[in-house]
PDB file of C-alpha atoms in Angstrom:
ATOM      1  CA  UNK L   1       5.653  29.949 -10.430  1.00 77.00           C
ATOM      2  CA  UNK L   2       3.743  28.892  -7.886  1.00 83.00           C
ATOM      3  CA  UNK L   3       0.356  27.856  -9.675  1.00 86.00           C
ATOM      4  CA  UNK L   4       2.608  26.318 -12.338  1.00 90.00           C
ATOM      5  CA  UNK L   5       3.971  24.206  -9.809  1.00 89.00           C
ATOM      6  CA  UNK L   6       0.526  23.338  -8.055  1.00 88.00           C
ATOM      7  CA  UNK L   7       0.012  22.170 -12.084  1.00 88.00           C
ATOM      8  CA  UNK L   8       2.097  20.046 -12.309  1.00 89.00           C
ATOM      9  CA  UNK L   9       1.826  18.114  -8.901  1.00 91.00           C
ATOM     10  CA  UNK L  10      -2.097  17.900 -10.153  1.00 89.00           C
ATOM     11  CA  UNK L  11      -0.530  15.884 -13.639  1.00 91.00           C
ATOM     12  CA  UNK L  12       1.817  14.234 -11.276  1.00 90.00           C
ATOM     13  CA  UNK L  13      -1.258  12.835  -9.319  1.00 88.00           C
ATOM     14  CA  UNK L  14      -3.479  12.222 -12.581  1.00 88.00           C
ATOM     15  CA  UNK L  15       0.068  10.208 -13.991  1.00 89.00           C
ATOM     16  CA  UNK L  16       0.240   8.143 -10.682  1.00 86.00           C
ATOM     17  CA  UNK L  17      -3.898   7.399 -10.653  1.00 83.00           C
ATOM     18  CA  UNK L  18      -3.308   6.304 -13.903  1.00 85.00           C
ATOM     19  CA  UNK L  19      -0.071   4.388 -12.729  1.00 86.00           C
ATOM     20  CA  UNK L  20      -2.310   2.501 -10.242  1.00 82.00           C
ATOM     21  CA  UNK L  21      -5.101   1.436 -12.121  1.00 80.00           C
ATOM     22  CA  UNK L  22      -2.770  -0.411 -14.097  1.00 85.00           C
ATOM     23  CA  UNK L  23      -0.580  -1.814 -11.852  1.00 85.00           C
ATOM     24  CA  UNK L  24      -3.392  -2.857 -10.025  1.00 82.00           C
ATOM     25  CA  UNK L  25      -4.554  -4.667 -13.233  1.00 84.00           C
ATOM     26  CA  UNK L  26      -1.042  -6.477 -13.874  1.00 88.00           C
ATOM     27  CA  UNK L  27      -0.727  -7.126 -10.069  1.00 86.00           C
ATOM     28  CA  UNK L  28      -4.011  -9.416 -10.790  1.00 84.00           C
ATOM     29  CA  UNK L  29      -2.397 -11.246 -13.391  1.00 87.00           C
ATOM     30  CA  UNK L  30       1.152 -11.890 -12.259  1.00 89.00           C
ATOM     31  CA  UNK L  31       1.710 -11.307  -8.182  1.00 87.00           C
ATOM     32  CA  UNK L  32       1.960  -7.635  -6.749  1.00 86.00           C
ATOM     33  CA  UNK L  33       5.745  -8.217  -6.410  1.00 89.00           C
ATOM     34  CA  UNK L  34       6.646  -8.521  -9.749  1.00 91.00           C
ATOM     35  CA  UNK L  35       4.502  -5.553 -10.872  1.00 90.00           C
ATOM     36  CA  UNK L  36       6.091  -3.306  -8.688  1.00 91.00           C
ATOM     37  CA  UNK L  37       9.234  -5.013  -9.287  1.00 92.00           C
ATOM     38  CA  UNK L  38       8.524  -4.212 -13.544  1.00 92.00           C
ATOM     39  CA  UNK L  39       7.630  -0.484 -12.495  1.00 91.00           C
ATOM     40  CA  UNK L  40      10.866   0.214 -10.733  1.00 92.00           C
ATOM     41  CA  UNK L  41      12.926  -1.425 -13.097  1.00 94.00           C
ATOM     42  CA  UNK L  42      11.740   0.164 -16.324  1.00 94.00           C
ATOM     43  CA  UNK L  43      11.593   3.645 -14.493  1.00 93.00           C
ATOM     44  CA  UNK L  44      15.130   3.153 -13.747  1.00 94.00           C
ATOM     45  CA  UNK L  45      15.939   1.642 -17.580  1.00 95.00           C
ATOM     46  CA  UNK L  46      14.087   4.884 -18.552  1.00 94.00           C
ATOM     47  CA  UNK L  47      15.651   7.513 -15.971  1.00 94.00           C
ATOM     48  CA  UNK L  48      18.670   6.039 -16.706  1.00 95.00           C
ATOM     49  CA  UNK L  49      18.263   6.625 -21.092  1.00 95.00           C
ATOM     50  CA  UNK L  50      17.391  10.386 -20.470  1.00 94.00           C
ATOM     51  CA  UNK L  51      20.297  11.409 -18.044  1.00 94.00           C
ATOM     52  CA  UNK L  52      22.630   9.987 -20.773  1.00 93.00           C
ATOM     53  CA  UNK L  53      21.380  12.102 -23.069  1.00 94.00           C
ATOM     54  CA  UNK L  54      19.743  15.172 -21.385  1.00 91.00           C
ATOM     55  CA  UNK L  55      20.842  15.461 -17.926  1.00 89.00           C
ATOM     56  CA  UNK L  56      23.758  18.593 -17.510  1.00 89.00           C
ATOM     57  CA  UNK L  57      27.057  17.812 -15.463  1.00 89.00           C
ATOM     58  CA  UNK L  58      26.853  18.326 -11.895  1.00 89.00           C
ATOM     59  CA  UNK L  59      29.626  18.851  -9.560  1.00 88.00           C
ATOM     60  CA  UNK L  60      27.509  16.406  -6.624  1.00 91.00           C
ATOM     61  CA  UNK L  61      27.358  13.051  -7.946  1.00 91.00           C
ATOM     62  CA  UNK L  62      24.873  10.628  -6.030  1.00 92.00           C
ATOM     63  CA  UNK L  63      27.682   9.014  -4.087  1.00 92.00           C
ATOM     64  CA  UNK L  64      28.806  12.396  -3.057  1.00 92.00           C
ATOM     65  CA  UNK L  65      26.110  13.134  -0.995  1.00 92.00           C
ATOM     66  CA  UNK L  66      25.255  12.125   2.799  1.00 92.00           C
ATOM     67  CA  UNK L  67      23.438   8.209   2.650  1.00 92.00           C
ATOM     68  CA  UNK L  68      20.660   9.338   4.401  1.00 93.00           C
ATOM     69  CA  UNK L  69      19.821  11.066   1.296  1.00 92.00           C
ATOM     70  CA  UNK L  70      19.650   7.895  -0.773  1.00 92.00           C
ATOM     71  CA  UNK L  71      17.127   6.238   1.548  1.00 91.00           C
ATOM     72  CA  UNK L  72      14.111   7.732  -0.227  1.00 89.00           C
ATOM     73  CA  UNK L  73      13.408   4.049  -1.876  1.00 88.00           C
ATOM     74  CA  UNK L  74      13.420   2.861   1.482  1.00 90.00           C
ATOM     75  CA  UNK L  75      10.406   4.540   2.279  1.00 89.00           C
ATOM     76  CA  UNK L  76       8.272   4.019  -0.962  1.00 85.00           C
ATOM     77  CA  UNK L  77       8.800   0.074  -0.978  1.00 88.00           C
ATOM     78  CA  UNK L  78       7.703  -0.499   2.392  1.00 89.00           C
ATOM     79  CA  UNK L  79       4.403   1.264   1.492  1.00 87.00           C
ATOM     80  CA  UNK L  80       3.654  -0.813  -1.434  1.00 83.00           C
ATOM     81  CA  UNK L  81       4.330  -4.115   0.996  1.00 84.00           C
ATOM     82  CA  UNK L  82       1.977  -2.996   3.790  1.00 87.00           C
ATOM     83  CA  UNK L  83      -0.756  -1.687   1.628  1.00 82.00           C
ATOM     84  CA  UNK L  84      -0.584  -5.871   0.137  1.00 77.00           C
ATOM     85  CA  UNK L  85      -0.844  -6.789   3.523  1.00 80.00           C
ATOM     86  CA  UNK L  86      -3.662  -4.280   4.729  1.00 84.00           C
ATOM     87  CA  UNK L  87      -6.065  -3.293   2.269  1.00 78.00           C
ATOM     88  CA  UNK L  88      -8.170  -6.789   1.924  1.00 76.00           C
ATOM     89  CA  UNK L  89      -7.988  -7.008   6.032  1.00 82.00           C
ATOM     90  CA  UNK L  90      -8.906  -3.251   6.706  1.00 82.00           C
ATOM     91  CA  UNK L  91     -10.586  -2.144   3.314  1.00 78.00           C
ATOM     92  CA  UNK L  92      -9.958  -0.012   1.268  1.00 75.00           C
ATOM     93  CA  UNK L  93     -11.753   3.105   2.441  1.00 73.00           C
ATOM     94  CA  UNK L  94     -10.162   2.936   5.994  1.00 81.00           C
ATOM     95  CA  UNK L  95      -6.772   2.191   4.287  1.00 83.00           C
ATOM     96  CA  UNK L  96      -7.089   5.271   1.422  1.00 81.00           C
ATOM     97  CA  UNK L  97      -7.967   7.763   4.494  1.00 83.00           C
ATOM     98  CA  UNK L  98      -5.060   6.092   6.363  1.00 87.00           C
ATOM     99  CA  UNK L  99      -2.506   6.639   4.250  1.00 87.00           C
ATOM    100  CA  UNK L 100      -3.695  10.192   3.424  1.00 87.00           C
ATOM    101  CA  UNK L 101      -3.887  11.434   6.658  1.00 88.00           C
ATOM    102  CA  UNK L 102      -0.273   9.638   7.525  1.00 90.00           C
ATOM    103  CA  UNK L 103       1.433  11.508   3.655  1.00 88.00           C
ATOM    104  CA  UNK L 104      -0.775  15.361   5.317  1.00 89.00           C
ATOM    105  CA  UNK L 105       0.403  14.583   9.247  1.00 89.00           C
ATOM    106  CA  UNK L 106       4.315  13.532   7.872  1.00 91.00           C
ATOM    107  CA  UNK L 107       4.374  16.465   5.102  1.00 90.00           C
ATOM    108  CA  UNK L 108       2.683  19.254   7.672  1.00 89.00           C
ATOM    109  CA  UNK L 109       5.713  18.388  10.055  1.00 90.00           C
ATOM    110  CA  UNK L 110       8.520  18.408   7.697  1.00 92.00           C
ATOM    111  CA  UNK L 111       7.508  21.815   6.140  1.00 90.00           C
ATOM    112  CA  UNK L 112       6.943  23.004   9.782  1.00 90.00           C
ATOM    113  CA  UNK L 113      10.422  22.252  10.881  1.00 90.00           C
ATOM    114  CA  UNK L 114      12.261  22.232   7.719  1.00 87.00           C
ATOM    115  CA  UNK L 115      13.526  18.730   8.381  1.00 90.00           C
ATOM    116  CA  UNK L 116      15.595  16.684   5.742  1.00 92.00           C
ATOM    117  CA  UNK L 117      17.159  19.596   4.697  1.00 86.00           C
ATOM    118  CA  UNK L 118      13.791  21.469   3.460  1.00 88.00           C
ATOM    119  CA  UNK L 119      13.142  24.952   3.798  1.00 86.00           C
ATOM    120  CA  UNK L 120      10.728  25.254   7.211  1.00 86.00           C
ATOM    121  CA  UNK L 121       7.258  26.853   6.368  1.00 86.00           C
ATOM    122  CA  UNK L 122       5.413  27.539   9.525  1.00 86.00           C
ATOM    123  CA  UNK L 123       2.111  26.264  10.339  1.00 88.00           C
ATOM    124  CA  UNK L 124      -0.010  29.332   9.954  1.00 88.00           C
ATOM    125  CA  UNK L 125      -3.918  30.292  10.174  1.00 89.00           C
ATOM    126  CA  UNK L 126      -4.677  29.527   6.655  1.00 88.00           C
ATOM    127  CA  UNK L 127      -2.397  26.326   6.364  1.00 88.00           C
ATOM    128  CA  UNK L 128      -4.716  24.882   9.607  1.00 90.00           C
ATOM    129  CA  UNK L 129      -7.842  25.983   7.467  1.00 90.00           C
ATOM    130  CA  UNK L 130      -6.585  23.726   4.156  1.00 89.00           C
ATOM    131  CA  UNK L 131      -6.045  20.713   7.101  1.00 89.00           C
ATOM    132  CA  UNK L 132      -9.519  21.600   7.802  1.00 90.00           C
ATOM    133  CA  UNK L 133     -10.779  21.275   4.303  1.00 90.00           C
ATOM    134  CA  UNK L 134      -8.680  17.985   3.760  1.00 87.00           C
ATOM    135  CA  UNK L 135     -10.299  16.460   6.301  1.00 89.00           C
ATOM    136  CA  UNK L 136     -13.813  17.173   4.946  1.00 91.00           C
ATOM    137  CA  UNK L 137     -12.615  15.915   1.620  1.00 88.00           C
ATOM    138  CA  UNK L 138     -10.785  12.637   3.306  1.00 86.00           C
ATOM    139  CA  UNK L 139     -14.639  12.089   4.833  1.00 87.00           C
ATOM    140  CA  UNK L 140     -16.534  12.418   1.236  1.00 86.00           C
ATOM    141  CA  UNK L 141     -13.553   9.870  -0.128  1.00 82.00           C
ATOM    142  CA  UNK L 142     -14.152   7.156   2.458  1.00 81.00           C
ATOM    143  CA  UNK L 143     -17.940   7.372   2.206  1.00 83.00           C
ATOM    144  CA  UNK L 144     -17.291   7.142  -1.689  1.00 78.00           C
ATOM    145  CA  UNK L 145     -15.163   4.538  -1.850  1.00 71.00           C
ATOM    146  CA  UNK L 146     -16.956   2.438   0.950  1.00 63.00           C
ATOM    147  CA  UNK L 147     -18.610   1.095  -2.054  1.00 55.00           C
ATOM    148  CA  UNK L 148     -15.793   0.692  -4.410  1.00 50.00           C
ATOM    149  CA  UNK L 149     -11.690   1.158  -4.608  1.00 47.00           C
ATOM    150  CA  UNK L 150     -10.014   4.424  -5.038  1.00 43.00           C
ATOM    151  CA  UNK L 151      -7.444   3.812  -8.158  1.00 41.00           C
TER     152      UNK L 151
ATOM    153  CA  UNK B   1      -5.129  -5.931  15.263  1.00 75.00           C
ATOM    154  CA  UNK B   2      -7.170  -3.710  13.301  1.00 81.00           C
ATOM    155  CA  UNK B   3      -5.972  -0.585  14.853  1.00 86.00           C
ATOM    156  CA  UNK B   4      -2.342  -2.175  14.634  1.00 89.00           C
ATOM    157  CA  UNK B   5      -3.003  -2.433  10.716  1.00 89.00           C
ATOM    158  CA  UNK B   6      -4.681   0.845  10.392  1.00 89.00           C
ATOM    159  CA  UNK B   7      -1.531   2.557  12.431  1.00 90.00           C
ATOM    160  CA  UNK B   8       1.015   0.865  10.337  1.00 90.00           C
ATOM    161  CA  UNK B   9      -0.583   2.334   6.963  1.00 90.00           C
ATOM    162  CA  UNK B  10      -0.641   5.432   8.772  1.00 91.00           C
ATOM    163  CA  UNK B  11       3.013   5.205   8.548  1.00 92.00           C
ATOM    164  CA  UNK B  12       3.313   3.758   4.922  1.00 91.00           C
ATOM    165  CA  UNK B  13       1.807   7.546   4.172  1.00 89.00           C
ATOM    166  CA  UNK B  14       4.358   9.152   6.737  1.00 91.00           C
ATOM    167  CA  UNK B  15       6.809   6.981   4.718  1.00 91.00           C
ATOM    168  CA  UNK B  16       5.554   8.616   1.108  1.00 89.00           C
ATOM    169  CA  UNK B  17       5.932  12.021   2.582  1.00 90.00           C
ATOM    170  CA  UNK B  18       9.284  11.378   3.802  1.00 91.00           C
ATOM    171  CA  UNK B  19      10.266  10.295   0.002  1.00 91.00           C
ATOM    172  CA  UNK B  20       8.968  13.599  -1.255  1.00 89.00           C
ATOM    173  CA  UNK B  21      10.752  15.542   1.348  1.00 90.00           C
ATOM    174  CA  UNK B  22      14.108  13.430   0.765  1.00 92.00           C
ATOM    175  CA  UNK B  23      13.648  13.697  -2.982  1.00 90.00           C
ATOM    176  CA  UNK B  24      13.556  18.200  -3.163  1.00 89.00           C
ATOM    177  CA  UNK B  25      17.167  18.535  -1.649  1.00 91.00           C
ATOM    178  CA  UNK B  26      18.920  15.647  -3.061  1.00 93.00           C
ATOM    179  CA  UNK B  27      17.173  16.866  -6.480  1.00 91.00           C
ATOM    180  CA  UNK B  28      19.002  20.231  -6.790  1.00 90.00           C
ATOM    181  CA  UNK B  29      22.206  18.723  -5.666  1.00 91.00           C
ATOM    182  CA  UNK B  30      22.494  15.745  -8.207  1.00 93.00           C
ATOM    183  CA  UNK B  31      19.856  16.927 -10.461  1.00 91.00           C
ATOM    184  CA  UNK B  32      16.403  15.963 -10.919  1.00 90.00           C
ATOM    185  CA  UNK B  33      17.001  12.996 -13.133  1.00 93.00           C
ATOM    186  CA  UNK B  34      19.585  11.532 -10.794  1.00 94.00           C
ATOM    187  CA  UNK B  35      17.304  11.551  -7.978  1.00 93.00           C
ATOM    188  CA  UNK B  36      14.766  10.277  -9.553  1.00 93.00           C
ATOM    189  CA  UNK B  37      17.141   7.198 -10.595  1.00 94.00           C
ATOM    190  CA  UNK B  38      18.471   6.658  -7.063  1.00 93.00           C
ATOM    191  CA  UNK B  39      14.744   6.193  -6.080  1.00 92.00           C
ATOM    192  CA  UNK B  40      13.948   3.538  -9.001  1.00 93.00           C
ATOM    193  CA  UNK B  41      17.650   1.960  -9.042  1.00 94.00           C
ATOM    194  CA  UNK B  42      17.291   0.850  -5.360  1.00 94.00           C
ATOM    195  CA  UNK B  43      13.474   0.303  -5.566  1.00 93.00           C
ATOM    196  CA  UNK B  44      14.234  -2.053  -8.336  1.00 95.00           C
ATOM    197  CA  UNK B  45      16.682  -3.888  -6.310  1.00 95.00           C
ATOM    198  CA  UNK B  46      14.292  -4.113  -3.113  1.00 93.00           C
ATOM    199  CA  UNK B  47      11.688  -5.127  -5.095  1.00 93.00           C
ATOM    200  CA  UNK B  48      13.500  -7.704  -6.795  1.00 94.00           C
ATOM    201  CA  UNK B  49      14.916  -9.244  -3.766  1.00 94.00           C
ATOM    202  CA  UNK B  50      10.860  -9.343  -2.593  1.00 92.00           C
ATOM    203  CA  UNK B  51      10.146 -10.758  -5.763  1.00 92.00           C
ATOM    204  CA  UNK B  52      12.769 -13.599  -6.116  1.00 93.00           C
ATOM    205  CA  UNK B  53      11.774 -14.655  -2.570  1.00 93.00           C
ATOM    206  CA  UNK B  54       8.093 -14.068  -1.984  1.00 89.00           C
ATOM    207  CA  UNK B  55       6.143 -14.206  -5.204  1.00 87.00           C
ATOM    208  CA  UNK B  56       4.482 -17.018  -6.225  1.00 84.00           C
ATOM    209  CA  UNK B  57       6.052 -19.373  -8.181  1.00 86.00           C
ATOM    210  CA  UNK B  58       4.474 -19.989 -11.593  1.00 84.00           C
ATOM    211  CA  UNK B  59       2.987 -16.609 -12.334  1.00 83.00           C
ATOM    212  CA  UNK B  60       2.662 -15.740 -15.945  1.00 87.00           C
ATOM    213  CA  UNK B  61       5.405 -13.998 -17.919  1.00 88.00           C
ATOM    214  CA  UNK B  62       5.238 -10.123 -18.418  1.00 89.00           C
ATOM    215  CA  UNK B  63       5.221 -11.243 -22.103  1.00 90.00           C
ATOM    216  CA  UNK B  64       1.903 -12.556 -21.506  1.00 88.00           C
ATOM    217  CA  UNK B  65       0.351  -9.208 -21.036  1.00 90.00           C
ATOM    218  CA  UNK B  66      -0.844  -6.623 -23.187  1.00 89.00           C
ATOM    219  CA  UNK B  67       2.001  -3.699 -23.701  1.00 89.00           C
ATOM    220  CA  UNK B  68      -0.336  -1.594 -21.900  1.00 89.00           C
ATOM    221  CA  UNK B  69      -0.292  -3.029 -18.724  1.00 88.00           C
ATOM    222  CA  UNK B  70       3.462  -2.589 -18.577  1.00 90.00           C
ATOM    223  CA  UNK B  71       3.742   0.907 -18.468  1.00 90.00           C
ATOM    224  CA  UNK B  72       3.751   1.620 -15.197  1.00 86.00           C
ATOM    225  CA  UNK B  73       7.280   2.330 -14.987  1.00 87.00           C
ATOM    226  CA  UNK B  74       7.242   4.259 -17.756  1.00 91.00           C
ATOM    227  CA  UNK B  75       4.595   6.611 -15.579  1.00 91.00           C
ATOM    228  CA  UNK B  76       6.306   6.254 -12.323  1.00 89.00           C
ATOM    229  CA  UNK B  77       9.442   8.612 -13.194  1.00 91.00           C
ATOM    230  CA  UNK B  78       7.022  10.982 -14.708  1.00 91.00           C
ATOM    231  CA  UNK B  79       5.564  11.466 -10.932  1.00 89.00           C
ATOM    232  CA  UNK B  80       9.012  11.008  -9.232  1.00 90.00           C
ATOM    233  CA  UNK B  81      10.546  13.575 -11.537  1.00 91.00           C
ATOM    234  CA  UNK B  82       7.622  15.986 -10.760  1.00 91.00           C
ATOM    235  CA  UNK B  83       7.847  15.528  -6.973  1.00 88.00           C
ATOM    236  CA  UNK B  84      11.734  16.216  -6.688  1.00 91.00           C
ATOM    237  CA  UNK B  85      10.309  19.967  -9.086  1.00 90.00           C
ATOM    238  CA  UNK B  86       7.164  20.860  -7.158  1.00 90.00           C
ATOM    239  CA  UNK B  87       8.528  19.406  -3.563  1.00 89.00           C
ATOM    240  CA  UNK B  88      11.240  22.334  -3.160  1.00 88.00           C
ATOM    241  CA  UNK B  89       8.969  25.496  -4.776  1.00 88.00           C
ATOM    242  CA  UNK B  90       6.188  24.896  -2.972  1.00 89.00           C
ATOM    243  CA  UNK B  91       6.750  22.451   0.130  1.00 87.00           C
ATOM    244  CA  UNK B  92       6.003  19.492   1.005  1.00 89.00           C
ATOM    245  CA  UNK B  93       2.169  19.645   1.912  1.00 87.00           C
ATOM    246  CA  UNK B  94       1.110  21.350  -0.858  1.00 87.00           C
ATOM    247  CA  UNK B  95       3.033  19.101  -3.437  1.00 90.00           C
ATOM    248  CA  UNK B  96       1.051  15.874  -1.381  1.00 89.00           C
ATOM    249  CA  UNK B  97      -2.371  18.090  -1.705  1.00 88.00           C
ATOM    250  CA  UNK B  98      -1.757  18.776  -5.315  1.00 90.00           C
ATOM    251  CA  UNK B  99      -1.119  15.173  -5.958  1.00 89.00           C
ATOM    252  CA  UNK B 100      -4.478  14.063  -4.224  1.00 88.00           C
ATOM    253  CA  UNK B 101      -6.045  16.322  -6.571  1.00 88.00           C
ATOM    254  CA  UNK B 102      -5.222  14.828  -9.253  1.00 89.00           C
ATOM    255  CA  UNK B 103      -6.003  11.425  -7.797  1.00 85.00           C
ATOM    256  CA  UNK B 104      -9.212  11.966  -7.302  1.00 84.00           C
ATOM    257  CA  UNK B 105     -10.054  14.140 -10.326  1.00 85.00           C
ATOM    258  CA  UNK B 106      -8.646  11.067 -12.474  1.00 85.00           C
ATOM    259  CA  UNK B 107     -10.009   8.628 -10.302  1.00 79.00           C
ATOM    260  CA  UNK B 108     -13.580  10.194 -10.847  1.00 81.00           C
ATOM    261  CA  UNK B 109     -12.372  10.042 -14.636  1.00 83.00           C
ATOM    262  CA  UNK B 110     -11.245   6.248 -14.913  1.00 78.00           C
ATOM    263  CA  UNK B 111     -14.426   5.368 -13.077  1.00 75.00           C
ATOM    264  CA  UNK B 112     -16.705   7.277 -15.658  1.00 79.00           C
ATOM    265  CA  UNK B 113     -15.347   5.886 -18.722  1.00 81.00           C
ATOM    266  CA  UNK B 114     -14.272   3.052 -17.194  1.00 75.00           C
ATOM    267  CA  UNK B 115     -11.019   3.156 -18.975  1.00 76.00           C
ATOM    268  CA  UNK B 116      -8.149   1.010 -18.457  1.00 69.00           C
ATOM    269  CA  UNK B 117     -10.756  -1.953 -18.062  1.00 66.00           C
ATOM    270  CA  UNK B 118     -12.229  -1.184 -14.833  1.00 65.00           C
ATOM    271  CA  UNK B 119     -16.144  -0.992 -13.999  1.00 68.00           C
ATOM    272  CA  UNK B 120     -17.778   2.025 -15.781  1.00 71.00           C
ATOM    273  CA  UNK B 121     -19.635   3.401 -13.134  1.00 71.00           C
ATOM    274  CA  UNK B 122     -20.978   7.078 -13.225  1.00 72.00           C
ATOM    275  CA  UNK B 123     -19.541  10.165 -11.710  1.00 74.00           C
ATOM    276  CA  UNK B 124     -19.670  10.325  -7.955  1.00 78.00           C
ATOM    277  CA  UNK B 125     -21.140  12.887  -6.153  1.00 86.00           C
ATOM    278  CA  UNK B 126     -19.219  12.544  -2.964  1.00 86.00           C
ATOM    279  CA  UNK B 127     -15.916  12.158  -4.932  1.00 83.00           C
ATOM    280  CA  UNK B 128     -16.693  15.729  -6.673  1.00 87.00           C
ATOM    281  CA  UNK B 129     -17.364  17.806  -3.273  1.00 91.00           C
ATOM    282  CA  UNK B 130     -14.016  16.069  -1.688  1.00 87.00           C
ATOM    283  CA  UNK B 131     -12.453  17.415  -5.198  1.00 88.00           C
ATOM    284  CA  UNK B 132     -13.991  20.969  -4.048  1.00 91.00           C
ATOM    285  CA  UNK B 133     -12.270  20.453  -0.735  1.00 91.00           C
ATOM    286  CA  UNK B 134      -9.216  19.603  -1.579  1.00 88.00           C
ATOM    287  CA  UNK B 135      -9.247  22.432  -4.227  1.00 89.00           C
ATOM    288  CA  UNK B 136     -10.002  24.839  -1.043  1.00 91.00           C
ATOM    289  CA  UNK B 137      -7.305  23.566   0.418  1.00 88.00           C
ATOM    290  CA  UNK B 138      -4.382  24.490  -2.164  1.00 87.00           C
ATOM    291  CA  UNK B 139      -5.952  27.756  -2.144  1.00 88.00           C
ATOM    292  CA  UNK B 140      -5.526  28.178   1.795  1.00 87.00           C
ATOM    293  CA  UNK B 141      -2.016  26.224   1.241  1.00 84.00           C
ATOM    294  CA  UNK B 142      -1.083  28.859  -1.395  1.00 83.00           C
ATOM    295  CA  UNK B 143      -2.258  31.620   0.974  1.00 81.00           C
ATOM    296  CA  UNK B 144       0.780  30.915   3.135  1.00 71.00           C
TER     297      UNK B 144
END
């Protein structure tokens, strides 16, 4: 279950590589608004088509649940807005390593305490050693992309 | 100023994370496709309101661009509906470690076909030891 799982987060991140190498191409052509703007909308067109046909009835409906829940949006847009405003005045080395070590820093804590209504996994030995090895990696990717952009 | 920058995209990360962990719980309560749809419905409304008011003005029409291009929001729900799965099985950091992975190993894939009309440029050493890394580090991750 859980290498299946560890699958399909490494599709999810091959899906949104792909995702931003072609955004980044349309955000060229038309404004970085409007591409990201034509993502969300058509992912909600298309969300929208398969839970009329496939999703099951739940008994917790989306304005059932506590607002805080709904603010997930919230904290995806602002990222897109300051990565326009960072990346051509920081690079984007710094910036990739940046917002890496912000997602492992953020994620570490909210598995640690279980916030947002997670289930709390404690920081152990080996879970310091994969920090360890993530920052090795985080070093390789900024000397790599130094010379060009990370998709 | 730098530092200010550097410390805000710091936070734009903390912010992805905080998506992810949001997205698990309120997936298997409303279901996975549900979630996913609050996160595009109100992104497409934000980004819409950013759009009317901050884009430039005469940018060409989406149909001006190849079909390709525009599939980026037929991707996006692919990763948002795999994040509210993966999130709540395995946790938090090792959903954001498995999704680096996959960054990088399509990143070094894009670059060395050059697909999707970037540079072709060849496989990167550097790129494929941080890939060994972060491989290392799902293994510890899955270690508990």
């Amino acid at each position: 279950m859980t290498i299946l799982m560890i699958m399909l987060a490494v599709i999810g991140g091959a899906t949104l590589s792909v995702q931003a190498a072609l955004n980044g191409r349309l955000g060229s052509n038309v404004g970085v608004f409007r591409s990201a703007f034509l993502t969300f909308s058509v992912g909600a067109l298309v969300t929208a088509l398969l839970i009329f046909f496939f999703e099951p009835r739940h008994a917790v409906t989306l304005l059932d649940v506590p607002k805080w829940q709904l603010l997930g949006a919230l904290c995806g847009v602002p990222y897109i807005v300051i990565m326009v405003l960072a990346v051509q005045r920081i690079g984007t080395a710094v910036a990739t390593v940046a917002v890496i070590f912000g997602q492992l820093t953020m994620s570490v804590l909210i598995d640690n305490f279980g916030w947002l209504g997670n289930e709390a996994i404690a920081l152990s030995n080996s879970r310091m050693a994969a920090i360890a090895c993530l920052a090795i990696a985080l070093f390789f990717i900024h000397s790599s992309s130094k010379v060009k952009t990370v998709a | 100023m730098q530092i200010l920058l550097i410390l805000l995209v710091v936070a734009g990360g903390m912010g992805l994370s905080v998506e992810a962990g949001l997205l698990g719980p309120l997936g298997s309560e409303v279901g996975e496709l549900w979630a996913t749809f609050s996160i595009f419905g109100v992104g497409a409304a934000l980004t819409f309101l950013l759009m009317l008011f901050f884009s430039p003005r005469n940018s060409p029409s989406f149909f001006a661009q190849p079909p390709l291009l525009l599939l980026g929001g037929v991707l996006g729900p692919v990763y948002v509906v795999i994040l509210t799965l993966a999130a709540p099985a395995i946790g938090i950091a090792m959903t954001m470690i498995g999704i680096l992975a996959g960054q990088v190993f399509k990143s070094l894939i894009i670059d060395h076909y050059g697909l999707f009309g970037t540079a072709r440029r060849k496989i990167d050493v550097k790129r494929i030891i941080a890939l060994l890394f972060i491989v290392a580090a799902l293994v510890f991750m899955a270690k508990g």
